[in-house]
Amino acid sequence: MVEYRSTCHIFGCTSSPAVANYALKFWASKYKTAEYRDAQRYISQSFYVDDGLYSSRTTEKASDILEKSRSMLDKIHVRLHKIISNSREVLNHFPPSEVAMQIEDHDLQQVPIQRTLGVAWNTRNDTFTMNVTLPERPFTKRGVIAVINTIYDPIGIVSPVTLTGRLIQREILPQKGTNKENGHLPV
């Protein structure tokens, strides 16, 4: 009998997102110093699988957080790259190999779009957009639920729009554990 031990996590496994998030949070917890406080907070709170989303008041702060985060992760051989920002100053702070797209290679007519978590970010105008194609479904319980659930919005940007659909869904589906005569929970 020969025992084999995996030395890396297989990309694409069902558990990969959870393992990636746990590893980042675990490593960030090792850096609870004043010098790395913002970078530690960024790594532990601003990542969803492999996308780090963060907003900063100044370009200097954003560059500093990214630089310290890269330094922290470099110690465990994790490369933080594909950096994108709506600020050229932040992007110019990093080598071109670490930036998501080469600014100088852009066609000036083409809009620089980054996609993450179901949302498209226009970095030039600093605006978010969503492209939603709703399927044609009959106006039945199943059809309404199918249409509502086709909108992928994990960060809740279009919640004001989808709220109407969720309210309709609440009306047509019975709540678990409710008394159907008066709509109250059993006592």
PDB file of C-alpha atoms in Angstrom:
ATOM      1  CA  MET A   1       0.000   0.000   0.000  1.00  0.00           C
ATOM      2  CA  VAL A   2       1.302   3.433  -0.980  1.00  0.00           C
ATOM      3  CA  GLU A   3      -0.047   6.532   0.715  1.00  0.00           C
ATOM      4  CA  TYR A   4      -0.402   9.666  -1.425  1.00  0.00           C
ATOM      5  CA  ARG A   5      -0.968  13.118  -0.052  1.00  0.00           C
ATOM      6  CA  SER A   6      -2.131  16.034  -2.167  1.00  0.00           C
ATOM      7  CA  THR A   7       0.100  19.076  -1.898  1.00  0.00           C
ATOM      8  CA  CYS A   8      -2.269  21.460  -3.603  1.00  0.00           C
ATOM      9  CA  HIS A   9      -5.990  21.948  -3.853  1.00  0.00           C
ATOM     10  CA  ILE A  10      -7.611  20.913  -7.118  1.00  0.00           C
ATOM     11  CA  PHE A  11      -9.006  23.864  -9.043  1.00  0.00           C
ATOM     12  CA  GLY A  12     -12.689  23.449  -9.796  1.00  0.00           C
ATOM     13  CA  CYS A  13     -13.655  21.207  -6.882  1.00  0.00           C
ATOM     14  CA  THR A  14     -16.940  22.034  -5.169  1.00  0.00           C
ATOM     15  CA  SER A  15     -14.998  22.895  -2.030  1.00  0.00           C
ATOM     16  CA  SER A  16     -12.484  25.179  -3.798  1.00  0.00           C
ATOM     17  CA  PRO A  17     -14.234  28.504  -3.061  1.00  0.00           C
ATOM     18  CA  ALA A  18     -14.587  27.682   0.638  1.00  0.00           C
ATOM     19  CA  VAL A  19     -10.990  26.476   0.899  1.00  0.00           C
ATOM     20  CA  ALA A  20      -9.702  29.597  -0.876  1.00  0.00           C
ATOM     21  CA  ASN A  21     -11.659  31.913   1.428  1.00  0.00           C
ATOM     22  CA  TYR A  22     -10.611  30.002   4.542  1.00  0.00           C
ATOM     23  CA  ALA A  23      -6.935  30.063   3.537  1.00  0.00           C
ATOM     24  CA  LEU A  24      -6.999  33.815   2.885  1.00  0.00           C
ATOM     25  CA  LYS A  25      -8.765  34.561   6.181  1.00  0.00           C
ATOM     26  CA  PHE A  26      -6.459  32.219   8.106  1.00  0.00           C
ATOM     27  CA  TRP A  27      -3.326  33.866   6.728  1.00  0.00           C
ATOM     28  CA  ALA A  28      -4.730  37.363   7.249  1.00  0.00           C
ATOM     29  CA  SER A  29      -5.408  36.524  10.916  1.00  0.00           C
ATOM     30  CA  LYS A  30      -1.628  36.088  11.382  1.00  0.00           C
ATOM     31  CA  TYR A  31      -1.054  39.788  10.595  1.00  0.00           C
ATOM     32  CA  LYS A  32      -2.906  41.664  13.315  1.00  0.00           C
ATOM     33  CA  THR A  33      -0.329  44.424  13.571  1.00  0.00           C
ATOM     34  CA  ALA A  34      -0.870  48.151  13.198  1.00  0.00           C
ATOM     35  CA  GLU A  35       1.287  48.201  10.058  1.00  0.00           C
ATOM     36  CA  TYR A  36      -0.828  45.587   8.271  1.00  0.00           C
ATOM     37  CA  ARG A  37      -4.242  46.384   9.803  1.00  0.00           C
ATOM     38  CA  ASP A  38      -5.865  47.691   6.602  1.00  0.00           C
ATOM     39  CA  ALA A  39      -4.339  44.969   4.425  1.00  0.00           C
ATOM     40  CA  GLN A  40      -5.441  42.316   6.938  1.00  0.00           C
ATOM     41  CA  ARG A  41      -8.977  43.719   6.897  1.00  0.00           C
ATOM     42  CA  TYR A  42      -8.986  43.810   3.084  1.00  0.00           C
ATOM     43  CA  ILE A  43      -7.888  40.184   2.770  1.00  0.00           C
ATOM     44  CA  SER A  44     -10.184  38.852   5.492  1.00  0.00           C
ATOM     45  CA  GLN A  45     -13.321  40.840   4.621  1.00  0.00           C
ATOM     46  CA  SER A  46     -13.217  41.891   0.975  1.00  0.00           C
ATOM     47  CA  PHE A  47     -12.666  38.656  -0.930  1.00  0.00           C
ATOM     48  CA  TYR A  48     -15.274  36.468  -2.559  1.00  0.00           C
ATOM     49  CA  VAL A  49     -13.467  33.334  -3.793  1.00  0.00           C
ATOM     50  CA  ASP A  50     -10.658  34.962  -5.806  1.00  0.00           C
ATOM     51  CA  ASP A  51     -12.069  38.458  -6.328  1.00  0.00           C
ATOM     52  CA  GLY A  52     -11.049  41.185  -3.905  1.00  0.00           C
ATOM     53  CA  LEU A  53     -13.447  44.133  -4.035  1.00  0.00           C
ATOM     54  CA  TYR A  54     -12.578  47.247  -2.071  1.00  0.00           C
ATOM     55  CA  SER A  55     -13.157  50.969  -2.097  1.00  0.00           C
ATOM     56  CA  SER A  56     -10.790  53.552  -0.677  1.00  0.00           C
ATOM     57  CA  ARG A  57     -11.050  57.289  -0.132  1.00  0.00           C
ATOM     58  CA  THR A  58      -7.627  58.050  -1.598  1.00  0.00           C
ATOM     59  CA  THR A  59      -5.407  56.547  -4.270  1.00  0.00           C
ATOM     60  CA  GLU A  60      -2.475  56.485  -1.841  1.00  0.00           C
ATOM     61  CA  LYS A  61      -4.484  54.398   0.639  1.00  0.00           C
ATOM     62  CA  ALA A  62      -5.638  51.993  -2.082  1.00  0.00           C
ATOM     63  CA  SER A  63      -2.085  51.539  -3.375  1.00  0.00           C
ATOM     64  CA  ASP A  64      -0.754  51.014   0.155  1.00  0.00           C
ATOM     65  CA  ILE A  65      -3.399  48.393   1.010  1.00  0.00           C
ATOM     66  CA  LEU A  66      -2.761  46.499  -2.210  1.00  0.00           C
ATOM     67  CA  GLU A  67       1.022  46.656  -1.780  1.00  0.00           C
ATOM     68  CA  LYS A  68       0.877  45.373   1.809  1.00  0.00           C
ATOM     69  CA  SER A  69      -1.653  42.688   0.841  1.00  0.00           C
ATOM     70  CA  ARG A  70       0.656  41.518  -1.938  1.00  0.00           C
ATOM     71  CA  SER A  71       3.549  41.452   0.528  1.00  0.00           C
ATOM     72  CA  MET A  72       1.545  39.395   3.047  1.00  0.00           C
ATOM     73  CA  LEU A  73       0.337  36.875   0.480  1.00  0.00           C
ATOM     74  CA  ASP A  74       3.753  36.617  -1.154  1.00  0.00           C
ATOM     75  CA  LYS A  75       5.043  35.010   2.055  1.00  0.00           C
ATOM     76  CA  ILE A  76       2.804  31.980   1.370  1.00  0.00           C
ATOM     77  CA  HIS A  77       3.494  32.031  -2.371  1.00  0.00           C
ATOM     78  CA  VAL A  78       0.097  33.463  -3.311  1.00  0.00           C
ATOM     79  CA  ARG A  79       0.324  36.055  -6.071  1.00  0.00           C
ATOM     80  CA  LEU A  80      -2.145  38.914  -5.801  1.00  0.00           C
ATOM     81  CA  HIS A  81      -2.386  40.215  -9.355  1.00  0.00           C
ATOM     82  CA  LYS A  82      -4.846  41.302 -12.049  1.00  0.00           C
ATOM     83  CA  ILE A  83      -5.244  44.566 -10.166  1.00  0.00           C
ATOM     84  CA  ILE A  84      -7.880  46.893 -11.569  1.00  0.00           C
ATOM     85  CA  SER A  85      -8.954  50.336 -10.455  1.00  0.00           C
ATOM     86  CA  ASN A  86     -10.837  53.318 -11.768  1.00  0.00           C
ATOM     87  CA  SER A  87      -7.737  55.362 -10.920  1.00  0.00           C
ATOM     88  CA  ARG A  88      -4.776  55.425 -13.312  1.00  0.00           C
ATOM     89  CA  GLU A  89      -2.606  56.536 -10.399  1.00  0.00           C
ATOM     90  CA  VAL A  90      -3.296  53.257  -8.542  1.00  0.00           C
ATOM     91  CA  LEU A  91      -2.702  51.183 -11.668  1.00  0.00           C
ATOM     92  CA  ASN A  92       0.545  53.023 -12.449  1.00  0.00           C
ATOM     93  CA  HIS A  93       1.807  52.140  -8.957  1.00  0.00           C
ATOM     94  CA  PHE A  94       2.114  48.466  -9.979  1.00  0.00           C
ATOM     95  CA  PRO A  95       4.145  46.766 -12.713  1.00  0.00           C
ATOM     96  CA  PRO A  96       2.187  46.128 -15.940  1.00  0.00           C
ATOM     97  CA  SER A  97       2.399  42.363 -15.358  1.00  0.00           C
ATOM     98  CA  GLU A  98       0.328  42.745 -12.171  1.00  0.00           C
ATOM     99  CA  VAL A  99      -2.437  44.903 -13.677  1.00  0.00           C
ATOM    100  CA  ALA A 100      -5.573  43.260 -15.096  1.00  0.00           C
ATOM    101  CA  MET A 101      -5.315  45.065 -18.422  1.00  0.00           C
ATOM    102  CA  GLN A 102      -2.657  47.141 -20.008  1.00  0.00           C
ATOM    103  CA  ILE A 103      -3.912  50.727 -20.024  1.00  0.00           C
ATOM    104  CA  GLU A 104      -1.750  51.799 -22.938  1.00  0.00           C
ATOM    105  CA  ASP A 105      -3.041  48.898 -25.074  1.00  0.00           C
ATOM    106  CA  HIS A 106      -6.649  50.049 -24.800  1.00  0.00           C
ATOM    107  CA  ASP A 107      -8.525  51.171 -27.817  1.00  0.00           C
ATOM    108  CA  LEU A 108      -9.834  54.568 -26.740  1.00  0.00           C
ATOM    109  CA  GLN A 109     -13.252  53.774 -28.233  1.00  0.00           C
ATOM    110  CA  GLN A 110     -13.547  50.522 -26.303  1.00  0.00           C
ATOM    111  CA  VAL A 111     -14.994  50.762 -22.791  1.00  0.00           C
ATOM    112  CA  PRO A 112     -12.857  48.951 -20.181  1.00  0.00           C
ATOM    113  CA  ILE A 113     -15.259  46.508 -18.492  1.00  0.00           C
ATOM    114  CA  GLN A 114     -14.412  44.209 -15.590  1.00  0.00           C
ATOM    115  CA  ARG A 115     -16.873  41.489 -14.603  1.00  0.00           C
ATOM    116  CA  THR A 116     -17.225  40.123 -11.114  1.00  0.00           C
ATOM    117  CA  LEU A 117     -20.049  38.637  -9.056  1.00  0.00           C
ATOM    118  CA  GLY A 118     -22.623  39.050 -11.816  1.00  0.00           C
ATOM    119  CA  VAL A 119     -21.914  42.756 -12.241  1.00  0.00           C
ATOM    120  CA  ALA A 120     -20.017  44.592 -14.982  1.00  0.00           C
ATOM    121  CA  TRP A 121     -17.875  47.530 -13.821  1.00  0.00           C
ATOM    122  CA  ASN A 122     -17.040  50.261 -16.306  1.00  0.00           C
ATOM    123  CA  THR A 123     -13.730  51.457 -14.886  1.00  0.00           C
ATOM    124  CA  ARG A 124     -13.620  54.604 -17.027  1.00  0.00           C
ATOM    125  CA  ASN A 125     -16.993  55.958 -15.819  1.00  0.00           C
ATOM    126  CA  ASP A 126     -16.867  54.104 -12.475  1.00  0.00           C
ATOM    127  CA  THR A 127     -20.365  52.704 -12.977  1.00  0.00           C
ATOM    128  CA  PHE A 128     -21.920  49.275 -12.493  1.00  0.00           C
ATOM    129  CA  THR A 129     -24.193  47.622 -15.033  1.00  0.00           C
ATOM    130  CA  MET A 130     -26.010  44.330 -15.272  1.00  0.00           C
ATOM    131  CA  ASN A 131     -27.139  42.568 -18.398  1.00  0.00           C
ATOM    132  CA  VAL A 132     -30.227  40.536 -17.549  1.00  0.00           C
ATOM    133  CA  THR A 133     -32.011  38.406 -20.112  1.00  0.00           C
ATOM    134  CA  LEU A 134     -35.274  37.181 -18.636  1.00  0.00           C
ATOM    135  CA  PRO A 135     -36.684  33.957 -20.040  1.00  0.00           C
ATOM    136  CA  GLU A 136     -40.244  33.806 -21.359  1.00  0.00           C
ATOM    137  CA  ARG A 137     -42.220  31.816 -18.782  1.00  0.00           C
ATOM    138  CA  PRO A 138     -45.938  31.348 -18.173  1.00  0.00           C
ATOM    139  CA  PHE A 139     -47.457  33.381 -15.349  1.00  0.00           C
ATOM    140  CA  THR A 140     -47.648  30.432 -12.962  1.00  0.00           C
ATOM    141  CA  LYS A 141     -46.012  29.855  -9.589  1.00  0.00           C
ATOM    142  CA  ARG A 142     -43.221  27.890 -11.224  1.00  0.00           C
ATOM    143  CA  GLY A 143     -42.825  30.437 -14.050  1.00  0.00           C
ATOM    144  CA  VAL A 144     -42.635  33.437 -11.688  1.00  0.00           C
ATOM    145  CA  ILE A 145     -40.082  31.723  -9.451  1.00  0.00           C
ATOM    146  CA  ALA A 146     -37.988  30.684 -12.467  1.00  0.00           C
ATOM    147  CA  VAL A 147     -37.829  34.265 -13.740  1.00  0.00           C
ATOM    148  CA  ILE A 148     -37.017  35.741 -10.312  1.00  0.00           C
ATOM    149  CA  ASN A 149     -34.248  33.235  -9.681  1.00  0.00           C
ATOM    150  CA  THR A 150     -32.488  33.811 -13.030  1.00  0.00           C
ATOM    151  CA  ILE A 151     -31.099  37.130 -11.794  1.00  0.00           C
ATOM    152  CA  TYR A 152     -27.677  36.515 -10.260  1.00  0.00           C
ATOM    153  CA  ASP A 153     -26.974  39.331  -7.823  1.00  0.00           C
ATOM    154  CA  PRO A 154     -25.022  38.091  -4.778  1.00  0.00           C
ATOM    155  CA  ILE A 155     -24.031  41.572  -3.636  1.00  0.00           C
ATOM    156  CA  GLY A 156     -27.553  43.001  -3.908  1.00  0.00           C
ATOM    157  CA  ILE A 157     -27.005  45.847  -6.374  1.00  0.00           C
ATOM    158  CA  VAL A 158     -30.342  45.338  -8.122  1.00  0.00           C
ATOM    159  CA  SER A 159     -32.285  44.497  -4.950  1.00  0.00           C
ATOM    160  CA  PRO A 160     -34.590  47.508  -5.357  1.00  0.00           C
ATOM    161  CA  VAL A 161     -35.650  46.082  -8.737  1.00  0.00           C
ATOM    162  CA  THR A 162     -35.879  42.431  -7.724  1.00  0.00           C
ATOM    163  CA  LEU A 163     -37.760  43.240  -4.514  1.00  0.00           C
ATOM    164  CA  THR A 164     -41.056  43.457  -6.415  1.00  0.00           C
ATOM    165  CA  GLY A 165     -40.527  39.959  -7.776  1.00  0.00           C
ATOM    166  CA  ARG A 166     -39.606  38.651  -4.316  1.00  0.00           C
ATOM    167  CA  LEU A 167     -42.780  40.177  -2.870  1.00  0.00           C
ATOM    168  CA  ILE A 168     -44.849  38.430  -5.569  1.00  0.00           C
ATOM    169  CA  GLN A 169     -43.004  35.219  -4.755  1.00  0.00           C
ATOM    170  CA  ARG A 170     -43.881  35.643  -1.070  1.00  0.00           C
ATOM    171  CA  GLU A 171     -47.561  36.045  -1.959  1.00  0.00           C
ATOM    172  CA  ILE A 172     -47.813  32.972  -4.175  1.00  0.00           C
ATOM    173  CA  LEU A 173     -45.790  30.583  -1.994  1.00  0.00           C
ATOM    174  CA  PRO A 174     -47.029  29.517   1.436  1.00  0.00           C
ATOM    175  CA  GLN A 175     -44.631  30.145   4.310  1.00  0.00           C
ATOM    176  CA  LYS A 176     -43.432  27.058   6.190  1.00  0.00           C
ATOM    177  CA  GLY A 177     -44.989  26.662   9.603  1.00  0.00           C
ATOM    178  CA  THR A 178     -47.761  29.249   9.108  1.00  0.00           C
ATOM    179  CA  ASN A 179     -51.387  28.743   9.913  1.00  0.00           C
ATOM    180  CA  LYS A 180     -53.132  29.079   6.545  1.00  0.00           C
ATOM    181  CA  GLU A 181     -56.354  30.506   8.009  1.00  0.00           C
ATOM    182  CA  ASN A 182     -54.838  33.597   9.617  1.00  0.00           C
ATOM    183  CA  GLY A 183     -51.282  33.625   8.214  1.00  0.00           C
ATOM    184  CA  HIS A 184     -49.699  33.534  11.702  1.00  0.00           C
ATOM    185  CA  LEU A 185     -47.110  31.214  13.104  1.00  0.00           C
ATOM    186  CA  PRO A 186     -48.448  28.486  15.399  1.00  0.00           C
ATOM    187  CA  VAL A 187     -48.108  29.331  19.102  1.00  0.00           C
TER     188      VAL A 187
END
